[in-house]
mmCIF file of C-alpha atoms in Angstrom:
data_model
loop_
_atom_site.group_PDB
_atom_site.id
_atom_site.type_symbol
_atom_site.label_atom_id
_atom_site.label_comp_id
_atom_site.label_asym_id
_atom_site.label_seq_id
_atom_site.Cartn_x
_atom_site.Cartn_y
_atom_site.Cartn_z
ATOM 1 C CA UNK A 1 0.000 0.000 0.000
ATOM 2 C CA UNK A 2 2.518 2.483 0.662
ATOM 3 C CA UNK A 3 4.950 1.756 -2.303
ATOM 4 C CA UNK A 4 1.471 2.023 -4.370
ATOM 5 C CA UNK A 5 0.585 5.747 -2.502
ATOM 6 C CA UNK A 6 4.411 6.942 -2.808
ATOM 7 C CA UNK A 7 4.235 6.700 -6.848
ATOM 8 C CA UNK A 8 0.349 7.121 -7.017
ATOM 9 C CA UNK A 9 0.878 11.045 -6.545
ATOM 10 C CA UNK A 10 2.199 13.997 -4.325
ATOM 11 C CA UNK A 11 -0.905 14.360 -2.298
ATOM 12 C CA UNK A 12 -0.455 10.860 -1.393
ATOM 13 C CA UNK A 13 2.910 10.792 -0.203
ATOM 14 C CA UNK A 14 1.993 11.877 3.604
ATOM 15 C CA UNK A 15 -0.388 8.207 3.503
ATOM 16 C CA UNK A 16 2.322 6.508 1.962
ATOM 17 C CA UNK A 17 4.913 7.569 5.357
ATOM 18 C CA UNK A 18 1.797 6.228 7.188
ATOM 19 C CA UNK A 19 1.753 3.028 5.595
ATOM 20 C CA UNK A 20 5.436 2.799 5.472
ATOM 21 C CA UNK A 21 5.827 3.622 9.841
ATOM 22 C CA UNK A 22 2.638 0.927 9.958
ATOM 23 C CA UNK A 23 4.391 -1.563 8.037
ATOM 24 C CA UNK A 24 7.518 -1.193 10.348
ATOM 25 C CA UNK A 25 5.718 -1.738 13.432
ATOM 26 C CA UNK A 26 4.727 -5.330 11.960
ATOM 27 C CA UNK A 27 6.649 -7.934 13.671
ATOM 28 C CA UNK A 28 6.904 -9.916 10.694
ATOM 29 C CA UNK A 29 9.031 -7.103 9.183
ATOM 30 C CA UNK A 30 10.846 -6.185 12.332
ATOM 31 C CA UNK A 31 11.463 -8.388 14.245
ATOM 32 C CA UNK A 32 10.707 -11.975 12.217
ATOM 33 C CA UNK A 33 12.543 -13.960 14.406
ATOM 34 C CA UNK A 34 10.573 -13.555 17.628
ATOM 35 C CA UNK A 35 6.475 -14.618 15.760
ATOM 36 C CA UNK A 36 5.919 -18.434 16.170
ATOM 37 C CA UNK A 37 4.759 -18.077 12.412
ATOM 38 C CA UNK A 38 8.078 -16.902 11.100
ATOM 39 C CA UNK A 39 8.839 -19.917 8.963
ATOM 40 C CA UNK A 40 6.481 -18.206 6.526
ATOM 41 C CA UNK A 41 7.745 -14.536 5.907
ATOM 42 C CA UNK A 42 11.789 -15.266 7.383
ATOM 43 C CA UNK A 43 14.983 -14.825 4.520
ATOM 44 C CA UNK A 44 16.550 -18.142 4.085
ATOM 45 C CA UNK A 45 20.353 -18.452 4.868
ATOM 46 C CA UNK A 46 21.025 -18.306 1.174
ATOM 47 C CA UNK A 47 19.133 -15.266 0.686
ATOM 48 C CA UNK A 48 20.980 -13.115 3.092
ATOM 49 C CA UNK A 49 23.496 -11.510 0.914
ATOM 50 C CA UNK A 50 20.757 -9.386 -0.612
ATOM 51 C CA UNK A 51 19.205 -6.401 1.096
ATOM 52 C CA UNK A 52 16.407 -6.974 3.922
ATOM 53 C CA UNK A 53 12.816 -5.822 4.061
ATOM 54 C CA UNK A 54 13.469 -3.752 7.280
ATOM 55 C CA UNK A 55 16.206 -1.916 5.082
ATOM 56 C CA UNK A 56 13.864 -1.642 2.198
ATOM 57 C CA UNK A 57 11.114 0.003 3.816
ATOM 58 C CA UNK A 58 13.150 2.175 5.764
ATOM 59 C CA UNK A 59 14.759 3.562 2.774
ATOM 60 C CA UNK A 60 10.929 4.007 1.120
ATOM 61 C CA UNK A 61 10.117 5.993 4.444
ATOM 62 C CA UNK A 62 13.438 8.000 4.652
ATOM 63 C CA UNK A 63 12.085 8.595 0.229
ATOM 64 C CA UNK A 64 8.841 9.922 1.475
ATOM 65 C CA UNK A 65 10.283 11.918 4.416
ATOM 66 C CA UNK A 66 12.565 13.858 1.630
ATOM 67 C CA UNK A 67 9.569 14.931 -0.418
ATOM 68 C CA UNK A 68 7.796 16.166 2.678
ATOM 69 C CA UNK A 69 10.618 18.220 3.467
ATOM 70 C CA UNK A 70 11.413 16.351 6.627
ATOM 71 C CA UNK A 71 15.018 16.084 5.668
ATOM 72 C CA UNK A 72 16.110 15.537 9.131
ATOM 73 C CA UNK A 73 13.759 12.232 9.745
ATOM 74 C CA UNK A 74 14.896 11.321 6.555
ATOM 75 C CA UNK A 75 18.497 11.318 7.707
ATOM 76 C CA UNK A 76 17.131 8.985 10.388
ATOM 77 C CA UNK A 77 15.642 6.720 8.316
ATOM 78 C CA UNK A 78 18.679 6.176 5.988
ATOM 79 C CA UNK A 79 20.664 5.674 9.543
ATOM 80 C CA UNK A 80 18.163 2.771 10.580
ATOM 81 C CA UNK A 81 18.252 1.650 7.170
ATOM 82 C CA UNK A 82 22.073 1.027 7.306
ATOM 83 C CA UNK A 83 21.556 -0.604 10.935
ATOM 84 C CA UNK A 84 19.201 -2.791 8.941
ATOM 85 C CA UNK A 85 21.023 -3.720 6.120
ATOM 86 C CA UNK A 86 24.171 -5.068 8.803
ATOM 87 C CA UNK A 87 26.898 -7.008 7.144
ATOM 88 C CA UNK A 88 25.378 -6.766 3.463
ATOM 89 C CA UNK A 89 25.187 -2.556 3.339
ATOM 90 C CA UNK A 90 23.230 -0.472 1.155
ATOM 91 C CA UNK A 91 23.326 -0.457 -2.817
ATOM 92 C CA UNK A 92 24.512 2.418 -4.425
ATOM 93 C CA UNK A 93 21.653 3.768 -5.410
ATOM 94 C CA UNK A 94 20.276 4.058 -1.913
ATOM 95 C CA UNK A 95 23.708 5.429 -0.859
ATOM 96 C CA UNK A 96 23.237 8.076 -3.566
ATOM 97 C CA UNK A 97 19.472 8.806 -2.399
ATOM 98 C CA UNK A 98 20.981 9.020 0.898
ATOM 99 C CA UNK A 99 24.063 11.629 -0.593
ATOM 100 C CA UNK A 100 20.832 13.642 -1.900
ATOM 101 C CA UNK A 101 19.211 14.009 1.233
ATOM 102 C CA UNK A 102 22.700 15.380 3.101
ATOM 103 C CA UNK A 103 23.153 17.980 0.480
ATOM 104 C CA UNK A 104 19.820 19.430 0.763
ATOM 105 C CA UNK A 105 20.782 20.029 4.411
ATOM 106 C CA UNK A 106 24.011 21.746 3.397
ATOM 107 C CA UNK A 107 25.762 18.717 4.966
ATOM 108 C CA UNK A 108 28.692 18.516 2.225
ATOM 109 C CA UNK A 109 31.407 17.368 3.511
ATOM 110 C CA UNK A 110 29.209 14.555 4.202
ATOM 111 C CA UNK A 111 26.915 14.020 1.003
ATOM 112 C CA UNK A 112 30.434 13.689 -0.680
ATOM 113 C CA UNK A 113 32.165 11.445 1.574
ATOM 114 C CA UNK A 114 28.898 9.513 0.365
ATOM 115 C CA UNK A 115 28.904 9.890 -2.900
ATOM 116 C CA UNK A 116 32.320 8.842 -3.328
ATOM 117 C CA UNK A 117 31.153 5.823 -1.417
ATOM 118 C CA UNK A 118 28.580 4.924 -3.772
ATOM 119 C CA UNK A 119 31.192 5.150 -6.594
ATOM 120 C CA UNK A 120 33.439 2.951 -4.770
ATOM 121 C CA UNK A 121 30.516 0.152 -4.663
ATOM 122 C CA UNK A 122 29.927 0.719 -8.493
ATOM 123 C CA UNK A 123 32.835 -0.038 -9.295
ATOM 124 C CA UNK A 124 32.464 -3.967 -8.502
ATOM 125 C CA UNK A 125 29.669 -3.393 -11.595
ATOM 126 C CA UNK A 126 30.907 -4.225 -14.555
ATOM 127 C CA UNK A 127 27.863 -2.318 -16.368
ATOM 128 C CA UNK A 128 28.982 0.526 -14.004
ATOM 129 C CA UNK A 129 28.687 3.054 -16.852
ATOM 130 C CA UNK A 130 25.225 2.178 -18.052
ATOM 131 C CA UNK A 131 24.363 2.955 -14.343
ATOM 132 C CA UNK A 132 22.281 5.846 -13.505
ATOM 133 C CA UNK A 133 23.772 6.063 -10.040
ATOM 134 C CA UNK A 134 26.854 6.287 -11.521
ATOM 135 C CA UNK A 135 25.790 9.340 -13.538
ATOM 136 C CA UNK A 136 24.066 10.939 -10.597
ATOM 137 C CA UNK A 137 26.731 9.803 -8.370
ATOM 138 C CA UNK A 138 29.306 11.694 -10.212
ATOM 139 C CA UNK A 139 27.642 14.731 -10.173
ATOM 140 C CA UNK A 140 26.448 14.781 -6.646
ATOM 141 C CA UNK A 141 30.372 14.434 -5.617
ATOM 142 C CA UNK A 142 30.954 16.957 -7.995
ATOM 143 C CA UNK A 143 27.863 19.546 -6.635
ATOM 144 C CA UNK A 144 29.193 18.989 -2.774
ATOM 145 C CA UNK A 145 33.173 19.375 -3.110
ATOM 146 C CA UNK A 146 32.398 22.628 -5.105
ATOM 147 C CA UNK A 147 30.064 23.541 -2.331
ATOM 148 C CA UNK A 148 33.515 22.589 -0.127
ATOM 149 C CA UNK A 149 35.256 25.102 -1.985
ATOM 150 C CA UNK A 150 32.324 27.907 -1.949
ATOM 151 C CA UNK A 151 32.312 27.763 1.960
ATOM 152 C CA UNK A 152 36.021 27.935 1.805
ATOM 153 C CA UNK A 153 36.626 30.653 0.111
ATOM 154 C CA UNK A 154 33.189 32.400 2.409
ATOM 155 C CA UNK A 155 35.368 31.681 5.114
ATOM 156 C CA UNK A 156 38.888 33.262 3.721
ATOM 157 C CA UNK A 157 40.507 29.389 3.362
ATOM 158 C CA UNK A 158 41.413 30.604 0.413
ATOM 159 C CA UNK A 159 44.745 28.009 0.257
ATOM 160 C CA UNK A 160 42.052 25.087 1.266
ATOM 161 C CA UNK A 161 39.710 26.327 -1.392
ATOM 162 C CA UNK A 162 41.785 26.275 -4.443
ATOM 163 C CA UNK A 163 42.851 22.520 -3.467
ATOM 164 C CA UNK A 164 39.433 21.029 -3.183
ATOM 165 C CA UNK A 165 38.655 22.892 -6.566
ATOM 166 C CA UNK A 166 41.789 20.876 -8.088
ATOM 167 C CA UNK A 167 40.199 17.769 -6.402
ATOM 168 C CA UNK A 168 36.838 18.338 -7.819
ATOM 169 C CA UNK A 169 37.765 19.131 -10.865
ATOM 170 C CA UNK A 170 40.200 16.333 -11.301
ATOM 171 C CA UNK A 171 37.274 13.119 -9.682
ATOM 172 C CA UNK A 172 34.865 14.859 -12.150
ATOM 173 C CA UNK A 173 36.936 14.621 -15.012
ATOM 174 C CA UNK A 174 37.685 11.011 -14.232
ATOM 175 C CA UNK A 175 34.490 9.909 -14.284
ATOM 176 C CA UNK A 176 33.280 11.949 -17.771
ATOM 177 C CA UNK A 177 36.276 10.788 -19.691
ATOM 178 C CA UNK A 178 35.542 6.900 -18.045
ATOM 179 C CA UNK A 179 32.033 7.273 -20.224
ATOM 180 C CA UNK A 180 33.615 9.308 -23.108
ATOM 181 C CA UNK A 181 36.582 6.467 -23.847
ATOM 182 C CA UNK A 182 33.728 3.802 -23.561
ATOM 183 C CA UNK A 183 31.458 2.331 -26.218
ATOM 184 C CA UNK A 184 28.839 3.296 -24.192
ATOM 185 C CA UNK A 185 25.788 5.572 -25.171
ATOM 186 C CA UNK A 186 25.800 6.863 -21.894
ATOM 187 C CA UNK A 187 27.163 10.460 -22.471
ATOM 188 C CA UNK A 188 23.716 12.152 -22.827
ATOM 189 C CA UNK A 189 23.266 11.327 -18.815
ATOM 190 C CA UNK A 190 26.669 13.419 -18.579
ATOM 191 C CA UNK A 191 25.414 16.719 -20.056
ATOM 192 C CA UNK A 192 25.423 18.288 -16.568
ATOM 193 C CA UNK A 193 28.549 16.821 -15.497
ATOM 194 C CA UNK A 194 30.248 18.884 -18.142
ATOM 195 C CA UNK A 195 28.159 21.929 -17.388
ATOM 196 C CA UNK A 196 29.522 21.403 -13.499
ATOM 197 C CA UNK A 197 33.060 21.592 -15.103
ATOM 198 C CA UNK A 198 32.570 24.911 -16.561
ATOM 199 C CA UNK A 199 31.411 26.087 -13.285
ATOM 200 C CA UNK A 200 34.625 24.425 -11.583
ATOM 201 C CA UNK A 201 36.921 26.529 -13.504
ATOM 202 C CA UNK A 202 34.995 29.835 -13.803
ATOM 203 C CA UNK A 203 34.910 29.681 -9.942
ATOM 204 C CA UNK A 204 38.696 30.363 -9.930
ATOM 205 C CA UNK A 205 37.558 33.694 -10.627
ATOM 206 C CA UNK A 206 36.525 33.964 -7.021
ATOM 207 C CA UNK A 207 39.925 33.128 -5.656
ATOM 208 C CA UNK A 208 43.754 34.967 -5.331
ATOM 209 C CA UNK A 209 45.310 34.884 -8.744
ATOM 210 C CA UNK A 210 48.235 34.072 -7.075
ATOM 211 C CA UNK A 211 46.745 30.820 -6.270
ATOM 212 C CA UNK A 212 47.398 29.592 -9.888
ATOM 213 C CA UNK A 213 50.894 30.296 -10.144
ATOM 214 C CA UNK A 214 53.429 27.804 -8.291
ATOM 215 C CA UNK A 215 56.558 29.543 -9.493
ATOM 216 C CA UNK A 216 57.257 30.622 -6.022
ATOM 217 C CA UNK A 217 60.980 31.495 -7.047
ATOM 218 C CA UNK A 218 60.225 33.026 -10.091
ATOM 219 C CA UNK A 219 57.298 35.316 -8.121
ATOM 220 C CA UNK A 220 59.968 36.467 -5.720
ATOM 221 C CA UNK A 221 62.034 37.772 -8.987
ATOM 222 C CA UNK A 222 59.445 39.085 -10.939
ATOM 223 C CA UNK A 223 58.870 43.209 -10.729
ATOM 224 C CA UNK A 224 55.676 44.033 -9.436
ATOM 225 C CA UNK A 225 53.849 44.847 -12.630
ATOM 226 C CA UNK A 226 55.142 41.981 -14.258
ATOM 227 C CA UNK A 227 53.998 39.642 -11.162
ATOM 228 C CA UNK A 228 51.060 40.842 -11.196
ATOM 229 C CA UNK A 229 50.421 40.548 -15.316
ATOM 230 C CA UNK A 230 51.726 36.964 -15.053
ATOM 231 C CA UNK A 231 49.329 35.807 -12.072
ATOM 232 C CA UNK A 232 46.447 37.368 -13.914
ATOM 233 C CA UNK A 233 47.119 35.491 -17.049
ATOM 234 C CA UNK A 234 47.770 32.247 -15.036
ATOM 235 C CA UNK A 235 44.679 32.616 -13.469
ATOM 236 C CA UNK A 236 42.613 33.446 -16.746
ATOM 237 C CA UNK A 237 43.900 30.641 -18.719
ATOM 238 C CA UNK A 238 42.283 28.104 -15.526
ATOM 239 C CA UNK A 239 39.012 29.982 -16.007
ATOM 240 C CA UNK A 240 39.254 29.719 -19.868
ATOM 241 C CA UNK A 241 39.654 25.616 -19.472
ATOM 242 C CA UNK A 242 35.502 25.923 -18.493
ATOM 243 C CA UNK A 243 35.026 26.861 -22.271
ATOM 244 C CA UNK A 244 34.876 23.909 -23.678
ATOM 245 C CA UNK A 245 33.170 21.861 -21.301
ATOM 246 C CA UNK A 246 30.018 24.839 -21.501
ATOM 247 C CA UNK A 247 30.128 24.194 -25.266
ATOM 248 C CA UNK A 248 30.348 20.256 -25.041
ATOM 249 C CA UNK A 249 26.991 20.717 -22.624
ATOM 250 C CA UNK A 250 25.172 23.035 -25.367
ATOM 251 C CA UNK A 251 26.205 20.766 -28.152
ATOM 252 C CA UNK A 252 24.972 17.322 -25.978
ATOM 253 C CA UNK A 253 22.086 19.556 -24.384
ATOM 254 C CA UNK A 254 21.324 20.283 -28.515
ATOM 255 C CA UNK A 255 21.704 16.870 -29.977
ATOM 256 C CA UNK A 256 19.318 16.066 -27.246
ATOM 257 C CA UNK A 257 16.728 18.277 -27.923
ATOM 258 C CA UNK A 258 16.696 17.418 -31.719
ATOM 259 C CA UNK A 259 16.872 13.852 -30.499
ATOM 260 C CA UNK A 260 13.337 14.392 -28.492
ATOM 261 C CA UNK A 261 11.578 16.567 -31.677
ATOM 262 C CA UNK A 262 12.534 13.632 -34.183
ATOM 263 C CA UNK A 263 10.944 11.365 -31.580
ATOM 264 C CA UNK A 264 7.537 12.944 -31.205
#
């Protein structure tokens, strides 16, 4: 009942949390072991390598709790939902639903400690790369270390900043040129991956020009115009490095769109 009010519509999604907190107060859900009648509705021994029902519906209630705005409870949920899942763990989509949830609550240190975690599980998938998770995934990690770098530089960690841009940039890139160097026809699903690039680099607009030149020497013998000229132009040509990857989004974004038209 409450998978079938979660994707009936939005005005049902408060009934579906209802059904979802009644189902978890079933004993045959959580806590099978203890009803005389368990032999019916246990896991077998060979089916405990796959995720529980207690997990399951825990995640559909923490799913619920994220559309209601209750990001908090949601938070919860996902926590029981781990405490469910025990030795076995979450699948990386969950983990990713789960990264979702953390960034909405500015939590981003977190939500990309998580994403990176569901990357790490996708990677024992050898279809990895036809994965939406690993799409969304990507870009998640992406959205929360430049959020890093935003607070950062808020904060006048200027030195801190610039590094988790280089990391952010660098993961990112990883993962788009994993798709583009496949035979995969996956690179549609990275459109805004390579619009999050752009936004990298034009960020280093934001910090110290001096930031992007590591001639520390050659600073020291530089006159001041000159130092000055030079750390400008060093700091331009990591901004202009964004071009491309805003004109690889319009030109996927584009094909996409013409895609859709020839469709209909």
């Amino acid at each position: 009942m409450g998978e079938y009010k979660a994707n009936n519509d939005e005005a049902s999604i408060e009934m579906a949390a209802i059904c979802f907190q009644e189902a978890l107060r079933s004993m045959d859900i959580s806590n099978p072991q203890n009803n005389s009648m368990s032999f019916f509705f246990s896991l077998s021994s060979s089916a405990t390598t796959t995720i529980s029902e207690l997990s399951l519906v825990w995640v559909d209630l923490a799913l619920c709790y994220r559309r209601l705005g209750r990001y908090s409870a949601a938070l919860k949920a996902f926590d029981s939902a781990e405490a469910a899942a025990a030795s076995v763990g979450l699948p990386s989509e969950m983990l990713v639903s789960w990264a979702q949830i953390q960034l909405d609550l500015g939590l981003v240190d977190e939500a990309a400690d998580m994403f990176a975690k569901a990357l790490l599980l996708l990677e024992q998938n050898d279809d990895k790369l036809s994965s939406p998770s690993f799409a969304v995934a990507s870009y998640g990690r992406g959205c929360a270390l430049l959020s890093v770098v935003r607070r950062d530089a808020n904060d006048g960690k200027a030195g801190s900043a610039y590094c988790t841009l280089n990391e952010a940039i660098s993961v990112t890139k990883n993962s788009l040129l994993e798709v583009e160097s496949s035979n995969k026809s996956t690179t549609t699903r990275f459109l805004c991956v390579k619009k999050l690039l752009g936004d990298m680099y034009t960020f280093g607009i934001m910090l110290p020009p001096d930031l992007f030149f590591e001639g520390e020497e050659e600073k020291k013998a530089m006159e001041p115009l000159d130092k000055m000229n030079t750390l400008a132009r060093s700091q331009l040509s990591f901004i202009a490095e964004g071009e491309s990857y805003y004109r690889s989004a319009e030109e996927a974004a584009a094909s996409t769109t013409a895609t859709t038209a020839e469709g209909k």
